[in-house]
Tab-separated table of C-alpha atoms in Angstrom:
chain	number	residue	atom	x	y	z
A	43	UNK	CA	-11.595	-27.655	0.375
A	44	UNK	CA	-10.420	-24.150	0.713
A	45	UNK	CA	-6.539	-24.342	2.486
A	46	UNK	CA	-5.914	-22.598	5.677
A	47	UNK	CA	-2.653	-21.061	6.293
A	48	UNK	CA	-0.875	-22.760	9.131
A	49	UNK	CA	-0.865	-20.639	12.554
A	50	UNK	CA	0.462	-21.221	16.012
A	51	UNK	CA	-1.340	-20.954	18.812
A	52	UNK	CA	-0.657	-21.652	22.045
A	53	UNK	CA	-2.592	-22.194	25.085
A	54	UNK	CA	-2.274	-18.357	26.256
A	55	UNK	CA	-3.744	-17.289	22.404
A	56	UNK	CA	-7.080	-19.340	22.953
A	57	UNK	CA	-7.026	-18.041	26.797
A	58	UNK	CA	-7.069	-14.722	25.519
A	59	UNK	CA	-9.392	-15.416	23.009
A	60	UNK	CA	-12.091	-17.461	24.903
A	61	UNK	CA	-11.884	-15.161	27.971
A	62	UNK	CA	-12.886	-12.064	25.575
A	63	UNK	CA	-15.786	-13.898	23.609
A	64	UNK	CA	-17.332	-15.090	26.881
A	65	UNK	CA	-17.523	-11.666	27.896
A	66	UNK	CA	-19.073	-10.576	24.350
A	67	UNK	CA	-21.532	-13.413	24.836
A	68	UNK	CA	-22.849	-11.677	28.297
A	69	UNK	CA	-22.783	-8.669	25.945
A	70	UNK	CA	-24.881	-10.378	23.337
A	71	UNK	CA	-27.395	-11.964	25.490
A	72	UNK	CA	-29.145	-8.419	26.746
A	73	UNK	CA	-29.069	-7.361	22.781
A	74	UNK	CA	-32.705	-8.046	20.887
A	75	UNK	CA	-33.944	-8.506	17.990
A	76	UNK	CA	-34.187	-5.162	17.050
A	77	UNK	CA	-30.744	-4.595	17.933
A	78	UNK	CA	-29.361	-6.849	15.479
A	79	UNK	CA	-31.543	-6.051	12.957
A	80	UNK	CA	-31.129	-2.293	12.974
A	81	UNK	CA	-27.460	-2.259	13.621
A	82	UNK	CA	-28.003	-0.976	17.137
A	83	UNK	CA	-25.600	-3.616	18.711
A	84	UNK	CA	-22.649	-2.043	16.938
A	85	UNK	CA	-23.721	1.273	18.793
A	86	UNK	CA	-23.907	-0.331	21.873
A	87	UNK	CA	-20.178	-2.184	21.523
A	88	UNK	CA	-18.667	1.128	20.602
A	89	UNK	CA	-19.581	2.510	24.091
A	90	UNK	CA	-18.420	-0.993	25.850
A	91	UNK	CA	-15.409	-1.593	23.329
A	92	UNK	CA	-13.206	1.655	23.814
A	93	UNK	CA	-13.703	2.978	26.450
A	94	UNK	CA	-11.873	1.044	29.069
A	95	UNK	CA	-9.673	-0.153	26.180
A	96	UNK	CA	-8.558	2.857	25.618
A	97	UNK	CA	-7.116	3.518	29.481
A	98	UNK	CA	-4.555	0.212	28.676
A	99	UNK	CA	-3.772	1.170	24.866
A	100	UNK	CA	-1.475	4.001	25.709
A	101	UNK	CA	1.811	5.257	23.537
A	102	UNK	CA	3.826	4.771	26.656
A	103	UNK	CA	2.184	0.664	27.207
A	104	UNK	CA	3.509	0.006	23.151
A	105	UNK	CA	7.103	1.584	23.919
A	106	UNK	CA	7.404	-0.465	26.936
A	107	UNK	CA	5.838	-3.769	25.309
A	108	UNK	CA	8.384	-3.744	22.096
A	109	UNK	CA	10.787	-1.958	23.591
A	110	UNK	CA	13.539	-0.190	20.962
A	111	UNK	CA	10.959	-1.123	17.944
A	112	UNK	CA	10.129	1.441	15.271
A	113	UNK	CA	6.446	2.657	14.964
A	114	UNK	CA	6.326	-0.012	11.774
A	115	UNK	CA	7.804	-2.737	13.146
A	116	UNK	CA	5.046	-2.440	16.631
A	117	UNK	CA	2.401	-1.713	14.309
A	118	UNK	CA	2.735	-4.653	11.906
A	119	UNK	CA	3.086	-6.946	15.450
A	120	UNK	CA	0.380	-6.034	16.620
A	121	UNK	CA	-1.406	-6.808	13.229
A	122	UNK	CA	-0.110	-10.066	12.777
A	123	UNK	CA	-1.477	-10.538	16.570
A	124	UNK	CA	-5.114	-9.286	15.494
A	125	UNK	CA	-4.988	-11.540	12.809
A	126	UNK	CA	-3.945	-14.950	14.930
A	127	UNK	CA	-6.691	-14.240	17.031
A	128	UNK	CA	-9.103	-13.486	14.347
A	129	UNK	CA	-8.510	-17.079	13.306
A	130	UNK	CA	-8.586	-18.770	16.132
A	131	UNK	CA	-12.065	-17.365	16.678
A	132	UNK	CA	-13.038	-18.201	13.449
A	133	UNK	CA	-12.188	-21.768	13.932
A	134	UNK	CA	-14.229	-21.604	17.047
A	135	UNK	CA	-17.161	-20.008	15.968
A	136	UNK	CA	-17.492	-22.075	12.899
A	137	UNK	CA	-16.837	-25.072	14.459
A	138	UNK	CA	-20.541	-24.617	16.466
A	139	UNK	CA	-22.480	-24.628	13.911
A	140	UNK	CA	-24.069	-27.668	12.374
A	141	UNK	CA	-25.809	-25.728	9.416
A	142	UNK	CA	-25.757	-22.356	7.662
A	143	UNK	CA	-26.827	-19.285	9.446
A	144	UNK	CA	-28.191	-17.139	6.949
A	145	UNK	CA	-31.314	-19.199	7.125
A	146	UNK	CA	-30.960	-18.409	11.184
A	147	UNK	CA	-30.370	-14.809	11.001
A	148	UNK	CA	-33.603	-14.730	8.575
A	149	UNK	CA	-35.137	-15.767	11.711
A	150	UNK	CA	-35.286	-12.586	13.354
A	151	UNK	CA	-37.812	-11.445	10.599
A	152	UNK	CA	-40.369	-13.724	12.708
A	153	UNK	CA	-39.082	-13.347	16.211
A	154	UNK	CA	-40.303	-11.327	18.926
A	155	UNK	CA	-38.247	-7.502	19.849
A	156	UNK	CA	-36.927	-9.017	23.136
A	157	UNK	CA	-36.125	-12.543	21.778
A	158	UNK	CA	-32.949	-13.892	19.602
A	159	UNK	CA	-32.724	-17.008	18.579
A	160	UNK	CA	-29.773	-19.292	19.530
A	161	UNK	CA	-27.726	-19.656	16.464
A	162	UNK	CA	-27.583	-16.111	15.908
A	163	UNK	CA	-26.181	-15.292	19.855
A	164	UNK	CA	-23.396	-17.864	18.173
A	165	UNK	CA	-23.330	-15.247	15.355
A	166	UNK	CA	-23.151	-12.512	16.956
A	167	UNK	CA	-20.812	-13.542	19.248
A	168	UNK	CA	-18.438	-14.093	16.178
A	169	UNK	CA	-19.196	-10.585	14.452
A	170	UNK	CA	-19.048	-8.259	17.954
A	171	UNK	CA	-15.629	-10.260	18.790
A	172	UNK	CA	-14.386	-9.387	14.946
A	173	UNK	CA	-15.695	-6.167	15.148
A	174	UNK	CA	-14.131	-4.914	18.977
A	175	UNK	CA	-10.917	-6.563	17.902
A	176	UNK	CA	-10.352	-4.449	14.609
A	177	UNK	CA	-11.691	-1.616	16.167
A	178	UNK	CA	-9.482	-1.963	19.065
A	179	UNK	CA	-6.986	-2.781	16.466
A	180	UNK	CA	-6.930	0.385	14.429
A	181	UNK	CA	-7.260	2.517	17.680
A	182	UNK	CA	-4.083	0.705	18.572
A	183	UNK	CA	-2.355	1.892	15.206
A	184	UNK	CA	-3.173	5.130	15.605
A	185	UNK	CA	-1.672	5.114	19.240
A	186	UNK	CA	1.687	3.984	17.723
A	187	UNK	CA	2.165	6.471	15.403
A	188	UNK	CA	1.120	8.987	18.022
A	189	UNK	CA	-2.132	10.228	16.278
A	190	UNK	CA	-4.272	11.964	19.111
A	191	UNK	CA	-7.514	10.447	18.737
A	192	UNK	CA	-11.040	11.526	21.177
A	193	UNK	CA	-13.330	9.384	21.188
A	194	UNK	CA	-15.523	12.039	22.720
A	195	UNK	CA	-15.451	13.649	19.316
A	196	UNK	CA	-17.869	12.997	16.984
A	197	UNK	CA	-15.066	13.372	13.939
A	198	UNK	CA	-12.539	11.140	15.797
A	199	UNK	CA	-15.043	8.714	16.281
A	200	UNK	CA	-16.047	7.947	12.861
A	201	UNK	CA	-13.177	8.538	11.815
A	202	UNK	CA	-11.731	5.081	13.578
A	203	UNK	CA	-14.921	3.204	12.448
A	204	UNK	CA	-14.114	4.137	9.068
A	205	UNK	CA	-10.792	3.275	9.153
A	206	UNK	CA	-11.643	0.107	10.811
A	207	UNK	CA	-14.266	-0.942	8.678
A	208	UNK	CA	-13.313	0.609	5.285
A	209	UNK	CA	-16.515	2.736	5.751
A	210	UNK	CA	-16.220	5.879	2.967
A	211	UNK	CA	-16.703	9.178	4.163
A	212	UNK	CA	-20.075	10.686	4.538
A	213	UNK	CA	-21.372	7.201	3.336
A	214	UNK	CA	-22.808	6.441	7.343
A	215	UNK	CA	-24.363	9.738	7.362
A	216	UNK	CA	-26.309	9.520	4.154
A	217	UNK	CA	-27.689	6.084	4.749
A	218	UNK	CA	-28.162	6.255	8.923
A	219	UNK	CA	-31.142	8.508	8.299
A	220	UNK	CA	-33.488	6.040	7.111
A	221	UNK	CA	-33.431	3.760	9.927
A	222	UNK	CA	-33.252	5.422	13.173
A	223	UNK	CA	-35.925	3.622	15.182
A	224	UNK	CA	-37.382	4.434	18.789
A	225	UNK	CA	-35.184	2.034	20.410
A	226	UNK	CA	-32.101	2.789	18.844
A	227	UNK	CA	-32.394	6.201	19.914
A	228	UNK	CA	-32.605	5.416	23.432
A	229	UNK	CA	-29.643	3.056	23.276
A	230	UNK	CA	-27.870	6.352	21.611
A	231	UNK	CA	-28.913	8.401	24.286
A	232	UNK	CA	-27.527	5.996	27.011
A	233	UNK	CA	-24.247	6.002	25.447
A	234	UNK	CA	-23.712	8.658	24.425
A	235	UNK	CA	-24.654	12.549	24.831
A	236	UNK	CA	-23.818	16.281	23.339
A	237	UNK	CA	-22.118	16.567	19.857
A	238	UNK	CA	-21.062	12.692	19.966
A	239	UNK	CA	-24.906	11.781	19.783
A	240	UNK	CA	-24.435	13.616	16.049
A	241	UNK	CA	-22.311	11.054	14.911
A	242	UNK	CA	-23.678	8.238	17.328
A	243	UNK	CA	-26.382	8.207	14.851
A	244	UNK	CA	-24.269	7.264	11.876
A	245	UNK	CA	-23.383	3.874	13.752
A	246	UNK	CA	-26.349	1.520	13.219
A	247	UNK	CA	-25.490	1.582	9.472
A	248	UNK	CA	-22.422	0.143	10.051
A	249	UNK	CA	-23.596	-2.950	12.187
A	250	UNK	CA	-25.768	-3.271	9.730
A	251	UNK	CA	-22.950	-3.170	7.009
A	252	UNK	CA	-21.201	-5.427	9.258
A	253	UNK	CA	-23.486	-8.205	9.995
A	254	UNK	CA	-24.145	-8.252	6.262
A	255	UNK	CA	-20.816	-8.712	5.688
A	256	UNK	CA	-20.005	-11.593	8.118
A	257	UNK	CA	-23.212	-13.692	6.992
A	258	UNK	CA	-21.214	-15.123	3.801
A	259	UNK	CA	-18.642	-16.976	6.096
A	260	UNK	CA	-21.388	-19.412	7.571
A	261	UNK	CA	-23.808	-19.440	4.385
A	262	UNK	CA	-21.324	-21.986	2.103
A	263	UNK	CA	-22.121	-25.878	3.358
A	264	UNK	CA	-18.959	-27.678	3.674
A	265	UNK	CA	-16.296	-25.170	3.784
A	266	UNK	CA	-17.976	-23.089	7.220
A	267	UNK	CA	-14.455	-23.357	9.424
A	268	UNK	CA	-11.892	-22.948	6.585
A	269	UNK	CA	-13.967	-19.894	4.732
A	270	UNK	CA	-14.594	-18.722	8.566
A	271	UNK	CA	-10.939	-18.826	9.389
A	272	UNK	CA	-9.544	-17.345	5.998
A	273	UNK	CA	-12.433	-14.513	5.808
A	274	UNK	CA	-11.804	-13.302	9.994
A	275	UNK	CA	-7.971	-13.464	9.213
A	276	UNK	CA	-8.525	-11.533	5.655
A	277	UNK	CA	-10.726	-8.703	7.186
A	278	UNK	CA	-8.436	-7.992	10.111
A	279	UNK	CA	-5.270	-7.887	7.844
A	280	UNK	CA	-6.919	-5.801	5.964
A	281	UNK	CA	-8.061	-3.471	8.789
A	282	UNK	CA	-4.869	-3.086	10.204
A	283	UNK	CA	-2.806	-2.324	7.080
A	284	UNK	CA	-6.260	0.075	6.107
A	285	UNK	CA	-5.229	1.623	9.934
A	286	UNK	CA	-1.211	1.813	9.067
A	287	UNK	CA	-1.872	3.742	5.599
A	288	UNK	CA	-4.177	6.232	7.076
A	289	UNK	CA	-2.484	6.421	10.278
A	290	UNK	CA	1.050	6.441	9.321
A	291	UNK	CA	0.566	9.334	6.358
A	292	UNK	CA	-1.487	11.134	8.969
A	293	UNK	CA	2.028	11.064	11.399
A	294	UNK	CA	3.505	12.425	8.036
A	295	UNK	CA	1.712	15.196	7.891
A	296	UNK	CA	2.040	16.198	11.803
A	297	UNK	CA	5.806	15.670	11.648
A	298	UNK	CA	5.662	18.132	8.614
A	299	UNK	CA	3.936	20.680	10.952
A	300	UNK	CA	5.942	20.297	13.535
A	301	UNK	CA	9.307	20.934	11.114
A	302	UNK	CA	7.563	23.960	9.585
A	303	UNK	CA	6.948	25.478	13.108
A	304	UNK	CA	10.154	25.102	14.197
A	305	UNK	CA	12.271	26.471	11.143
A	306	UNK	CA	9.675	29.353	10.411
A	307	UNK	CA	10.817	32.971	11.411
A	308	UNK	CA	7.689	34.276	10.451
A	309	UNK	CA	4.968	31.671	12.114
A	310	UNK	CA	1.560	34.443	11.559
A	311	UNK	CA	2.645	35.208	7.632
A	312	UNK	CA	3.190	31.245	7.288
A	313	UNK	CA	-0.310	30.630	8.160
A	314	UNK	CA	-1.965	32.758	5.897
A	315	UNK	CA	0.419	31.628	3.163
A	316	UNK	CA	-0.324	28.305	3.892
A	317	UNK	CA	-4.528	28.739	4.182
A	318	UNK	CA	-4.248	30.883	0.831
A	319	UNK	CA	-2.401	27.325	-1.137
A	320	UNK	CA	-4.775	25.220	0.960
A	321	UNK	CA	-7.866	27.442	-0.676
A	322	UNK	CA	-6.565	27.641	-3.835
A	323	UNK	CA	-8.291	24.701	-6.049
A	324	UNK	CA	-11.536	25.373	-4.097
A	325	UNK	CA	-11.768	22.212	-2.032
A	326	UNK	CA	-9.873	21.214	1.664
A	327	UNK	CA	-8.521	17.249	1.590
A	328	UNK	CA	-8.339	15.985	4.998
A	329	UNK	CA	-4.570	15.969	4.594
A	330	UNK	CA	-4.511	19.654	4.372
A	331	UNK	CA	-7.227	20.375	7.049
A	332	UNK	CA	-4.815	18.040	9.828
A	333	UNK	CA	-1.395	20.277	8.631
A	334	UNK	CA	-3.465	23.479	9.025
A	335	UNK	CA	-5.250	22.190	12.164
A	336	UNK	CA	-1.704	21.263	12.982
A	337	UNK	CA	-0.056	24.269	12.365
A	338	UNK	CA	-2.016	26.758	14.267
A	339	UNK	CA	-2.201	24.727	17.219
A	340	UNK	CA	1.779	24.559	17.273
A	341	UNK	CA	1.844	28.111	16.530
A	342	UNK	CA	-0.112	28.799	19.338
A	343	UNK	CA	1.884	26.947	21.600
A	344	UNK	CA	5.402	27.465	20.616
A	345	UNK	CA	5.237	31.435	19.328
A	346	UNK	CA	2.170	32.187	20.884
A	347	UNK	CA	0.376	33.251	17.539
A	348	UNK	CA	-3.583	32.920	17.823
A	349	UNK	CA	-4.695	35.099	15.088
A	350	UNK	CA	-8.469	35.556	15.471
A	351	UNK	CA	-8.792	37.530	12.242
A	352	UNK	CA	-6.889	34.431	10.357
A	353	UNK	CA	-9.748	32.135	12.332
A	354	UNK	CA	-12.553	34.260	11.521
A	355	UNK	CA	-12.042	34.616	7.698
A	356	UNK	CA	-14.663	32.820	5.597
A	357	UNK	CA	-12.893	33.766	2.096
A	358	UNK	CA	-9.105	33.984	2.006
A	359	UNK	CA	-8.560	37.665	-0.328
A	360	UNK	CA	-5.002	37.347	-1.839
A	361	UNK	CA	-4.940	41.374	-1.616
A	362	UNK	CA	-5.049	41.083	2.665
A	363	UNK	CA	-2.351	38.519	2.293
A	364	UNK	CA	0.315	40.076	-0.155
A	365	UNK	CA	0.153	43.117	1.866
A	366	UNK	CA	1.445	41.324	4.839
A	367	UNK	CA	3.931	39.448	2.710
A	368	UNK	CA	5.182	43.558	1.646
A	369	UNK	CA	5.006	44.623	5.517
A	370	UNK	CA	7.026	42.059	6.654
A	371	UNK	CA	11.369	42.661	7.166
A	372	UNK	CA	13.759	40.277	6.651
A	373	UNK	CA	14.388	37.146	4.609
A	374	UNK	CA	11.465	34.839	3.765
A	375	UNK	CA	12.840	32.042	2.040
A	376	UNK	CA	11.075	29.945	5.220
A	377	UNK	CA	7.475	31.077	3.944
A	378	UNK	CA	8.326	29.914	0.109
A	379	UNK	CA	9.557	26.357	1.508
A	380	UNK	CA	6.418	26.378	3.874
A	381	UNK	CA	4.337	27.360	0.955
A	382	UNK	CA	5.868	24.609	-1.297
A	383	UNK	CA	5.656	21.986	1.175
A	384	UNK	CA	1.548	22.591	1.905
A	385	UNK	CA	1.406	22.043	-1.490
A	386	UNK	CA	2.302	18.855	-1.783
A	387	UNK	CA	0.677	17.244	1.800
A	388	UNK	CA	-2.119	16.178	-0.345
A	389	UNK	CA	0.306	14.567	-3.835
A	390	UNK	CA	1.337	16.388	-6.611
A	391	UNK	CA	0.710	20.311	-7.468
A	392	UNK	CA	-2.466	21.238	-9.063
A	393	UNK	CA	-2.407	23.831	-12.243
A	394	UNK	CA	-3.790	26.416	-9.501
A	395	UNK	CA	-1.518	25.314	-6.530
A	396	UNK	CA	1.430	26.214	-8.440
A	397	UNK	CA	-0.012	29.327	-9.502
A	398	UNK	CA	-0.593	29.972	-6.229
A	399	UNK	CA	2.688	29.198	-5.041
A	400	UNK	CA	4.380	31.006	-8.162
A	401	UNK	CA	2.706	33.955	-6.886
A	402	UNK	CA	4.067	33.600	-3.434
A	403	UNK	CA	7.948	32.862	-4.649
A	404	UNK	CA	8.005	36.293	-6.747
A	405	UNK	CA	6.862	38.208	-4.010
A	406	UNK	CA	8.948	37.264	-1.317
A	407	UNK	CA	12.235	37.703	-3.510
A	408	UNK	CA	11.194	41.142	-4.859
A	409	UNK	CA	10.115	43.182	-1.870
């Protein structure tokens, strides 16, 4: 018998819990066959997950809640939080079921587009109550480390379901396009609209990576409430420390911006500097495009710098920039630390990084 760690719950916990899976299994009910099937249903929670959620989940709600906490300390509460109520919906869930379900969710091969079966509404109820709550959970993470995130925006959006869900990049794209039937097209449309429908489309792949995923925890005879338990607590540990990695090293990265602004004397020369080390291997890690992204919006706001030929450039030329590093007066020992620090956002220097950066040292010491 597989041993489940011991966890306290009080009657509040299962409150919450109950209160949030009967309102998932309203949700469930109006889903069909062809939802679950196609991963439509995971489209559909998106649009009713967030978006009120994210009205409550504010930076302001956490500082108040764990008042005088560090961003680590709230976000590994609110993960061991997730987690208790990940397995005290396990426990629930499992404890419903009187057989396996893969043999029910093989049902819906010979069930009608309108009509689910009742074991798998049990199912599903499990899987959409996992799914909102580590979705809801990562969201939460990034709140606490104060990363702006818009759910309007296609690239936020996935983005969060990736980092929920331990989806790879460009992974939900690539597959998506084989199974985008008539109906989940309409259920994209209801939900969403304009550039968000772009990566609204990427979503049915992961409810149908999802549901895959969460089959194994009913399919072993025997075991069903202990392996139900132990995989929901597992998966949500493991989405919220996923969240904390990404989030936290993305709050790196913006607190580097914002100390690069505000020492810089030279805020336009800084940004080609730093776009001409960011180009330098040839390729653009998402570390490097947040500090650039970063950088000019600060420098917009704070020195009122908006360089439209900077934005407009589609190769960086080394010439165009070493000519404003000769034009410019004055000490710029802040450009060589800016340049060094871009550098590194990403890890260690590359052979053409510090080439790159060489290159910048020499000339800012010589003019």
């Amino acid at each position: 018998m597989t041993e489940v760690p011991p966890i306290s719950v009080n009657d509040d916990d299962r409150e919450a819990v109950d209160k949030e899976r009967a309102e998932l299994r309203e949700f469930v009910t109006g889903l069909s066959a062809d939802d679950i099937k196609s991963g439509g249903w995971f489209t559909r929670l998106c649009g009713q997950a967030l978006r009120s959620y994210t009205e409550k989940a504010t930076w302001e709600y956490f500082q108040q809640k764990y008042e005088g906490v560090p961003a680590d300390g709230i976000a590994g509460q609110q993960i061991k939080l997730a987690a208790k109520y990940a397995m005290i919906a396990g426990g629930i869930s499992s404890s419903l079921y009187a057989g396996t379900v893969a043999a029910t969710i093989g049902t819906l091969g010979g069930a009608s587009p309108a009509t689910v079966p009742a074991g798998v509404i049990t199912f599903m109820v499990d899987l959409t109550y996992i799914s909102q709550l580590q979705m809801r959970l990562a969201y939460d993470v990034a709140v606490i480390y104060r990363i702006p995130l818009d759910l309007d925006d296609p690239e936020d959006m996935m983005k969060l379901v990736r980092v929920a869900f331990g989806i790879k990049a460009g992974e939900a794209a690539r597959s998506s396009l084989k199974f985008v039937p008539g109906v989940v097209r309409q259920v994209l449309k209801k939900y969403y609209s304009g550039p968000v429908l772009a990566a609204a489309r990427s979503l049915p792949f992961v409810g149908r990576h999802l549901l895959q995923r969460n089959v194994i925890k009913f399919a072993i005879p025997g075991v069903g409430i202990p392996l139900t338990i132990l995989m929901n607590r597992y998966t949500t540990l493991a989405a919220g420390r996923h969240a904390k990695s990404v989030f936290r090293d993305d709050a790196e990265v913006i607190e580097l911006a914002d100390t690069l602004i505000r020492r810089t004397q030279h805020p336009q020369l800084m940004l080609w500097i730093a776009w001409l080390v960011i180009n330098s291997d040839g390729k653009i890690t998402d570390a490097e495009r947040l500090l650039f992204r970063q950088l000019t919006r600060l420098a917009r706001e704070r020195h009122q710098v908006d360089d439209e030929q900077l934005a407009n450039v589609v190769n960086i030329d080394a010439d165009e920039v070493w000519h404003r590093v000769d034009a410019e007066p004055g000490d710029l020992s802040d450009v060589v630390h800016a340049a060094e620090r871009v550098g590194t956002v990403d890890g260690d220097l590359n052979t053409q990084e510090k080439v790159v950066i060489a290159e910048v040292r020499d000339r800012c010491q010589r003019r």
